[in-house]
PDB file of C-alpha atoms and ligand atoms in Angstrom:
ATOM      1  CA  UNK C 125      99.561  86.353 106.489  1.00 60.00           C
ATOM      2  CA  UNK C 126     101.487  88.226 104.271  1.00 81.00           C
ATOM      3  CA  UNK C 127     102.795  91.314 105.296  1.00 87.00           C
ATOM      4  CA  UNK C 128     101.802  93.722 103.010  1.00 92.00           C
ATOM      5  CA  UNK C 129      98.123  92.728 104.013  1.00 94.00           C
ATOM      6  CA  UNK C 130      98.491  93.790 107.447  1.00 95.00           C
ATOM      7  CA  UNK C 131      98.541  97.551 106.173  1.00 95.00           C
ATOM      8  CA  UNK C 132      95.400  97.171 104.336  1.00 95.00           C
ATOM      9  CA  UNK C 133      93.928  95.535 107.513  1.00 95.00           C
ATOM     10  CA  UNK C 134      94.977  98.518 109.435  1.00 95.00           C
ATOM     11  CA  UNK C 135      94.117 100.928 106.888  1.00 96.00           C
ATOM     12  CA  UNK C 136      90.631  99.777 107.691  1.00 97.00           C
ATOM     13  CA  UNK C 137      90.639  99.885 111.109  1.00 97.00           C
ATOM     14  CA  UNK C 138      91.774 103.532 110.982  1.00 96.00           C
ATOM     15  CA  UNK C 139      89.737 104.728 108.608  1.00 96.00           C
ATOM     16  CA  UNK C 140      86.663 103.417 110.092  1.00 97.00           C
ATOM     17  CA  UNK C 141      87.585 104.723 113.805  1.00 96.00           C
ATOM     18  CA  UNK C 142      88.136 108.458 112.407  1.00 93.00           C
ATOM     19  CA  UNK C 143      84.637 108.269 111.172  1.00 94.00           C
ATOM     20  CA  UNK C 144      82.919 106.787 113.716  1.00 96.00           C
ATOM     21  CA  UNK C 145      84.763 109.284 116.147  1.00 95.00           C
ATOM     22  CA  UNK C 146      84.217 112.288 113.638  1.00 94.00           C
ATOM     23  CA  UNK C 147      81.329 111.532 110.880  1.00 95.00           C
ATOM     24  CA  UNK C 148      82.449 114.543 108.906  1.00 94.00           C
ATOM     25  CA  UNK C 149      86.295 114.260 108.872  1.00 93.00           C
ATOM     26  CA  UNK C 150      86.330 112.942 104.971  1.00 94.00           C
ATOM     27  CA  UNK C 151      83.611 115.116 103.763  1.00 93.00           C
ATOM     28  CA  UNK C 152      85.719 117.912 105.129  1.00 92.00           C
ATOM     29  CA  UNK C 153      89.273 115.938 103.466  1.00 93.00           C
ATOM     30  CA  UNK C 154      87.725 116.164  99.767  1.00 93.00           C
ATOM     31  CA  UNK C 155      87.064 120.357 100.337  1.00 93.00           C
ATOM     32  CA  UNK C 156      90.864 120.850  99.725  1.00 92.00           C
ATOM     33  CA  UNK C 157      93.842 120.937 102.446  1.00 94.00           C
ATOM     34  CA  UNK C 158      95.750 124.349 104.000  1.00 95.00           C
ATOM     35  CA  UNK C 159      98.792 122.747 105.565  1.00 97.00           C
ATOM     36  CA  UNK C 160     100.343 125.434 107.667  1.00 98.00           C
ATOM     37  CA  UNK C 161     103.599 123.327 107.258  1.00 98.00           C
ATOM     38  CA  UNK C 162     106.057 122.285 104.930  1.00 98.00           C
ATOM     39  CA  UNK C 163     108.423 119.389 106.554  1.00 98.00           C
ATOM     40  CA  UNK C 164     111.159 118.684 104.889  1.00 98.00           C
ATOM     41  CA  UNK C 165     112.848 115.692 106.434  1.00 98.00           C
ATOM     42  CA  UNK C 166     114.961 112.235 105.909  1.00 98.00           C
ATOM     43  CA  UNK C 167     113.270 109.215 104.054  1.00 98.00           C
ATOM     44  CA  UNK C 168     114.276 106.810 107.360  1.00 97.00           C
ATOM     45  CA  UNK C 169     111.317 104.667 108.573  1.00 96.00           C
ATOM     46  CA  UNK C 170     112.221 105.472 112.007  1.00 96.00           C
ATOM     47  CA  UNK C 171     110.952 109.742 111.044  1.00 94.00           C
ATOM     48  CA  UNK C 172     107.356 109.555 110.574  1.00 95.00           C
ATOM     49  CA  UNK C 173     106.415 113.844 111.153  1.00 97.00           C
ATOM     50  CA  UNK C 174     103.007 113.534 111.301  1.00 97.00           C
ATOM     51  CA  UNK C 175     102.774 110.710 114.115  1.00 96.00           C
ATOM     52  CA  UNK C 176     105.753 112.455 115.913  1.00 96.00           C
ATOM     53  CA  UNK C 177     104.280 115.893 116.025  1.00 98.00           C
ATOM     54  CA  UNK C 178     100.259 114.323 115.915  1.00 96.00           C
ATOM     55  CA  UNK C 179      99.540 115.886 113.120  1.00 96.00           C
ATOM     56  CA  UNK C 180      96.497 114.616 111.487  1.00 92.00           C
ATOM     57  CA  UNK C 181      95.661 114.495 107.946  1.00 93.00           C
ATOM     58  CA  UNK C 182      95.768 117.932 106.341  1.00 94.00           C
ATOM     59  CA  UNK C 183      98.184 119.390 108.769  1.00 96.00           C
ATOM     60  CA  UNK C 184     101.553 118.933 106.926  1.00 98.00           C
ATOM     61  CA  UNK C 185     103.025 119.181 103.428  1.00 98.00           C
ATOM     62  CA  UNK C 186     105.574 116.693 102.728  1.00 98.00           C
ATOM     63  CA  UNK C 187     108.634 116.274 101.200  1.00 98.00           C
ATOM     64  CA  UNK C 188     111.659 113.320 102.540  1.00 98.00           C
ATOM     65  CA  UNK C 189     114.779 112.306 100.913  1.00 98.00           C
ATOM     66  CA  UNK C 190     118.368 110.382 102.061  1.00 98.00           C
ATOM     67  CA  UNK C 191     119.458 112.846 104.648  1.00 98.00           C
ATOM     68  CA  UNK C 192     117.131 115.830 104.086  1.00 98.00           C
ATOM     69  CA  UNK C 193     119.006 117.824 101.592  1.00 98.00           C
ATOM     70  CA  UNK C 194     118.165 120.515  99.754  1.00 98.00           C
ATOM     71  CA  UNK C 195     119.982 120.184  96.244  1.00 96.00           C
ATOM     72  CA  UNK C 196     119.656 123.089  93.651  1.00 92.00           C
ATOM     73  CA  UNK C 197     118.324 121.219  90.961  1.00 96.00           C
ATOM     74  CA  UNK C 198     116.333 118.789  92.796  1.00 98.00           C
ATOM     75  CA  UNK C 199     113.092 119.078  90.608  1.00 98.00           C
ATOM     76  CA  UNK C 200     111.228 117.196  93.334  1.00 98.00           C
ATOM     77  CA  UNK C 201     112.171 119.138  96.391  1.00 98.00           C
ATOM     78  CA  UNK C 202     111.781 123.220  94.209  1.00 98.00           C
ATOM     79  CA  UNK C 203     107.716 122.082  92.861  1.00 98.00           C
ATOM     80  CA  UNK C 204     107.241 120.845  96.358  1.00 98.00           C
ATOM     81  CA  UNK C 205     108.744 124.074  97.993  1.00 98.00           C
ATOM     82  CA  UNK C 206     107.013 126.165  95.452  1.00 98.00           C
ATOM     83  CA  UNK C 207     103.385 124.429  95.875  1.00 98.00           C
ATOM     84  CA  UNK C 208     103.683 124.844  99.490  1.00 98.00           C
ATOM     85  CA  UNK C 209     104.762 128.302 100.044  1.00 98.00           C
ATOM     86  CA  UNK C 210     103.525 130.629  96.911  1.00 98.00           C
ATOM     87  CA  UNK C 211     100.045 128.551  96.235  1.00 98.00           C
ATOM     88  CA  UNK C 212      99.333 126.904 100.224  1.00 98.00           C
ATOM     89  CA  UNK C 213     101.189 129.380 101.680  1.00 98.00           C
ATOM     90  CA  UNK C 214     102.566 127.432 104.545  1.00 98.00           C
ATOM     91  CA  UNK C 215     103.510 129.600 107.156  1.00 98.00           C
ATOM     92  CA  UNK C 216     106.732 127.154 108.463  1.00 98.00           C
ATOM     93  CA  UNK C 217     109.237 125.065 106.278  1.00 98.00           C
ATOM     94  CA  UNK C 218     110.823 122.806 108.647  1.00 98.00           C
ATOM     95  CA  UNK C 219     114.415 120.770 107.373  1.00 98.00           C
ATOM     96  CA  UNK C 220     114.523 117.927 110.066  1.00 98.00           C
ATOM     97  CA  UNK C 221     117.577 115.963 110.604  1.00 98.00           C
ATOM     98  CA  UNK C 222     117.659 112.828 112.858  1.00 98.00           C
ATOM     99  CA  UNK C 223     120.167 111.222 115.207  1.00 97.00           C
ATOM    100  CA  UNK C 224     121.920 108.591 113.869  1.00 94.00           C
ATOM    101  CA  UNK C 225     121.273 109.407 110.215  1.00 97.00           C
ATOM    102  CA  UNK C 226     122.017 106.702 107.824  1.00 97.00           C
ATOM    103  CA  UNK C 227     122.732 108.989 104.646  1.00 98.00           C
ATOM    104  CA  UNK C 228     124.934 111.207 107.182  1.00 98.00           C
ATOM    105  CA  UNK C 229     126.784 108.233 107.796  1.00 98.00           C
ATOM    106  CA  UNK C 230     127.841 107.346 104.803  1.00 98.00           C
ATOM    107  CA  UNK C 231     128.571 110.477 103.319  1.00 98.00           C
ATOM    108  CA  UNK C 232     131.505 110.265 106.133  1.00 97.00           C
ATOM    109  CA  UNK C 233     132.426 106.590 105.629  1.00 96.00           C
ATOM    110  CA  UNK C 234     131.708 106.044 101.812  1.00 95.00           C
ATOM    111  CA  UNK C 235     130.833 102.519 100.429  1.00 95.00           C
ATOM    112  CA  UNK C 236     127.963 104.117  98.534  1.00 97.00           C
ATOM    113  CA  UNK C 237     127.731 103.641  95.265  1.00 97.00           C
ATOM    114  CA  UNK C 238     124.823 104.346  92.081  1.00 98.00           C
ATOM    115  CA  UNK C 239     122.327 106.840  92.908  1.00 98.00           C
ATOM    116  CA  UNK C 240     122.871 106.971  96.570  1.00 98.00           C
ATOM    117  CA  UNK C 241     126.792 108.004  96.020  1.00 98.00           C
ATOM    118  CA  UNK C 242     125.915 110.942  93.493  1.00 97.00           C
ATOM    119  CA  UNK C 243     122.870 111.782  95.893  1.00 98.00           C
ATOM    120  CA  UNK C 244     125.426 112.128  98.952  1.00 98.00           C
ATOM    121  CA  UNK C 245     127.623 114.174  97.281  1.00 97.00           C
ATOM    122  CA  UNK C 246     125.678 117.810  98.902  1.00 97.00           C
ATOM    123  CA  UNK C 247     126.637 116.064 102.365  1.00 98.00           C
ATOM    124  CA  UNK C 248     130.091 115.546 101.344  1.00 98.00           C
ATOM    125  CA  UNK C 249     130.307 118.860 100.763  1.00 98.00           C
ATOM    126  CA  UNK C 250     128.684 119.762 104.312  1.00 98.00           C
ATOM    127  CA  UNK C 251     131.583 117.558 105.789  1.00 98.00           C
ATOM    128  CA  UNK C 252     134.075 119.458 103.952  1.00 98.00           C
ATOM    129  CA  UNK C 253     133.005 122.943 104.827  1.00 97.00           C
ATOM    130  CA  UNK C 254     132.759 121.462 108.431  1.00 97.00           C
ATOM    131  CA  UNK C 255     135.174 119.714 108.874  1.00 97.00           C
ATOM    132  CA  UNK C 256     137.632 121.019 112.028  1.00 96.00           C
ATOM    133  CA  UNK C 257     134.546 121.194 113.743  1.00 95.00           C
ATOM    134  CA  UNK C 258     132.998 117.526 113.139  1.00 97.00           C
ATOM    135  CA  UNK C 259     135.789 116.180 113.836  1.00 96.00           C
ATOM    136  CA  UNK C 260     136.166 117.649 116.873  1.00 96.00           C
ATOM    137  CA  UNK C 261     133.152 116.640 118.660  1.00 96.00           C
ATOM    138  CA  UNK C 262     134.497 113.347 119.969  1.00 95.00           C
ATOM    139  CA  UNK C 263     133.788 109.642 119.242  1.00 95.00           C
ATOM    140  CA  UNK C 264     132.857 108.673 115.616  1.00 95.00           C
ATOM    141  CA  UNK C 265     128.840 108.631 116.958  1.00 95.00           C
ATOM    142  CA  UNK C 266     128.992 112.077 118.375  1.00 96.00           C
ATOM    143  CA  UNK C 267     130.916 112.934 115.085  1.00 97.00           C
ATOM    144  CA  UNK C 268     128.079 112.011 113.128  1.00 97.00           C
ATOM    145  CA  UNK C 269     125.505 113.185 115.213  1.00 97.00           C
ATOM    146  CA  UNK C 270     127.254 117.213 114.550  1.00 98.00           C
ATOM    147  CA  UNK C 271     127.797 115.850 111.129  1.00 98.00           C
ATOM    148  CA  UNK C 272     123.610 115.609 111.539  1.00 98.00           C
ATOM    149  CA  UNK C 273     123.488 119.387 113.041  1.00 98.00           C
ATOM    150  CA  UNK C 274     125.476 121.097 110.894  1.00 98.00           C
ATOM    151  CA  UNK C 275     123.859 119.276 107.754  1.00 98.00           C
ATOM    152  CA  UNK C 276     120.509 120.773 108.962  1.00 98.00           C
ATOM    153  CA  UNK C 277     121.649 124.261 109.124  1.00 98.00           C
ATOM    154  CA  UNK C 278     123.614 124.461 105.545  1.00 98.00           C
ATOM    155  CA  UNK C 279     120.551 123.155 103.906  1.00 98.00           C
ATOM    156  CA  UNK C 280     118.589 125.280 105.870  1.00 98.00           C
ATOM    157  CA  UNK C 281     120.423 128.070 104.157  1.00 98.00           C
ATOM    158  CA  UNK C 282     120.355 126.619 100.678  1.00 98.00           C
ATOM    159  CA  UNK C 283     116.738 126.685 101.150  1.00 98.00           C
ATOM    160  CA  UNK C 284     116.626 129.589 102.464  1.00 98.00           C
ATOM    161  CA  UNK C 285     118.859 130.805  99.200  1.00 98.00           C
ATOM    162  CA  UNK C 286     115.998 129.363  96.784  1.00 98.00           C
ATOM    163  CA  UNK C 287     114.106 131.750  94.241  1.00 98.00           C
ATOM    164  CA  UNK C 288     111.432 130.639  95.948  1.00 98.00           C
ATOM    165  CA  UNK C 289     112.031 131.809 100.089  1.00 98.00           C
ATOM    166  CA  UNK C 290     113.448 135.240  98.389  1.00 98.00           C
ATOM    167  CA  UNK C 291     110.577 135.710  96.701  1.00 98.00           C
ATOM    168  CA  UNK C 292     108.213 135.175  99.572  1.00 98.00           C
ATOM    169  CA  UNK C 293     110.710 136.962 101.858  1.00 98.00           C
ATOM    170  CA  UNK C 294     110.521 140.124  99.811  1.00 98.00           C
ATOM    171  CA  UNK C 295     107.018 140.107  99.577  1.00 98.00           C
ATOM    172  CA  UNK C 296     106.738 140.094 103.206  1.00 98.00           C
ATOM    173  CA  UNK C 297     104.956 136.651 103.366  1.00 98.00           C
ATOM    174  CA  UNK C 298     104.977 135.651 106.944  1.00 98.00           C
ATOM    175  CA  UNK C 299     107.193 132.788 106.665  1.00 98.00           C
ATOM    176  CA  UNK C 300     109.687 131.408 109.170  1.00 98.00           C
ATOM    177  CA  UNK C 301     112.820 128.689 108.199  1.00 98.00           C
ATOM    178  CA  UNK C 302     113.362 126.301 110.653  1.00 98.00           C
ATOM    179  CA  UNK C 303     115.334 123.637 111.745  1.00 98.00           C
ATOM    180  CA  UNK C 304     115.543 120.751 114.286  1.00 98.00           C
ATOM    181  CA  UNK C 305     116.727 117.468 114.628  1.00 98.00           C
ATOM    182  CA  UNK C 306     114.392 114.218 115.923  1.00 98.00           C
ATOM    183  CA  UNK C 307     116.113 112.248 118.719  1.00 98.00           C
ATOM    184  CA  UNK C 308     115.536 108.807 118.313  1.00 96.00           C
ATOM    185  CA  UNK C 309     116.497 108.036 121.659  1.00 96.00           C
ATOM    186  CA  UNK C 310     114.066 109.682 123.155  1.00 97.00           C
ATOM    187  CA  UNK C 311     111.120 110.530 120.946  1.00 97.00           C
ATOM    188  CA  UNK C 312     112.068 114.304 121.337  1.00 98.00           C
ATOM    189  CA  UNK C 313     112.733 117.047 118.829  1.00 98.00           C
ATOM    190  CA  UNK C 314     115.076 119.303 119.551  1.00 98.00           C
ATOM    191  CA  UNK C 315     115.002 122.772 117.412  1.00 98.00           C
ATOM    192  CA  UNK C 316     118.589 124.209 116.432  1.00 98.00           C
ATOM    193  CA  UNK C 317     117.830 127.370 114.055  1.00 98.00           C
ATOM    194  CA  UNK C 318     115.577 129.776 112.883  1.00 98.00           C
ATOM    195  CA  UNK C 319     116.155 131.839 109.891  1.00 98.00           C
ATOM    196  CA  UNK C 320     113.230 134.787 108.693  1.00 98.00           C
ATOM    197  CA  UNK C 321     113.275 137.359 106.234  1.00 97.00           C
ATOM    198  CA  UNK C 322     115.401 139.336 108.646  1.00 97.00           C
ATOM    199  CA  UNK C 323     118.244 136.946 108.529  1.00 97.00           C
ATOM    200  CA  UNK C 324     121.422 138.039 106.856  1.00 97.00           C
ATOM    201  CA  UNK C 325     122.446 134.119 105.515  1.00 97.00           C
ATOM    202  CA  UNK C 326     126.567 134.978 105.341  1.00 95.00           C
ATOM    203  CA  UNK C 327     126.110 135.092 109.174  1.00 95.00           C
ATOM    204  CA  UNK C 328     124.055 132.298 110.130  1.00 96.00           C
ATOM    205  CA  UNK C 329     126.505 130.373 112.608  1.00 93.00           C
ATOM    206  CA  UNK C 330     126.869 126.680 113.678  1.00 92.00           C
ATOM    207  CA  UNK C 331     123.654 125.850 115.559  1.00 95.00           C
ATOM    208  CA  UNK C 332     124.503 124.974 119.655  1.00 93.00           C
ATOM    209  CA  UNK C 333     124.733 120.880 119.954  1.00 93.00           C
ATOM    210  CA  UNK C 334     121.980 119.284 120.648  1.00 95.00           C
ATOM    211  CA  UNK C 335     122.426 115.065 120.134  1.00 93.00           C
TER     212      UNK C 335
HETATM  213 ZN1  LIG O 277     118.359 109.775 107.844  1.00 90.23          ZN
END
């Protein structure tokens, strides 16, 4: 059989045990969603954050890209952010990094080139800012892995720097930043950071390790 069929096979099979086990789930689906989160997290098929966090349909607004960056002029990423906070009004933005991060990776060994290379440039520049301490955390895996970490908490900042998160931040929205990394050794998320209206960004510090 060809692959692709399997998903439509399966697609079938779930479908027809969510109604059987609750006859009004779609009826409720076509109403209109209220996602109390926004997850913004890495494109890897290894991070799926609804079947990690058993979130069913409706739960989650989502937004993944190569290594979960936040880049100022990233059409895709400000609409979504904007939908989700000032018209759902999501209540938690979540930037999750993951261990062993493919676009992390290569940011620190190069061989990228096209669209990936210009896309990894925001990491290079995490690696830069970071780089005494990255390169102090050990081996070239565990380097990585705090490569991963401190990613998540600069663009945890820039988001927290877009027109958007000020705007809800001075309006007293309740809205809390935060971020964590996914453990794909375990299965486990493991949170790092929180940032709120409260938070003064220039002194948001390196987040403990956690990989
Ligand atoms: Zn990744």
């Amino acid at each position: 059989m060809r692959a692709y069929r399997q998903l439509l096979l399966a697609n079938k099979a779930w479908a027809a045990e969510l109604k059987d086990e609750h006859p009004e789930f779609f009826s409720r689906q076509v109403i209109g969603q209220q996602p109390e989160f926004l997850w913004i997290g890495c494109s890897d098929s290894r991070v799926s954050p609804e079947q990690m966090t058993m979130t069913p349909p409706g739960g989650m607004f989502i937004h993944r890209n190569i290594a979960n960056l936040v880049h100022d002029d990233d059409l895709n990423l400000l609409s979504v952010l904007q939908y989700a906070v000032a018209v759902l009004r999501v209540k938690h933005v979540i930037i999750c990094g993951h261990h062993g991060c493919g676009g992390v990776k290569a940011a620190m060994t190069g061989g990228t080139t096209g669209s990936v290379d210009a896309w990894l440039a925001n990491a290079r520049e995490v690696l830069v800012d970071h780089a005494a301490e990255i390169a102090a955390a050990g081996e070239k895996e565990a380097q990585i892995n705090r490569f991963v970490e401190v990613n998540v908490r600069d663009q945890l900042v820039r988001l927290a720097r877009t027109d958007t998160i000020q705007e809800a931040f001075a309006a007293q929205q309740p809205l809390q930043l935060h971020g964590w990394v996914y453990d794909i050794r375990d299965g486990l998320i493991k949170p790092l950071m929180e940032i709120e209206a409260s938070t003064r960004l220039d002194d948001v510090g390196a987040p403990h390790k956690v990989l």
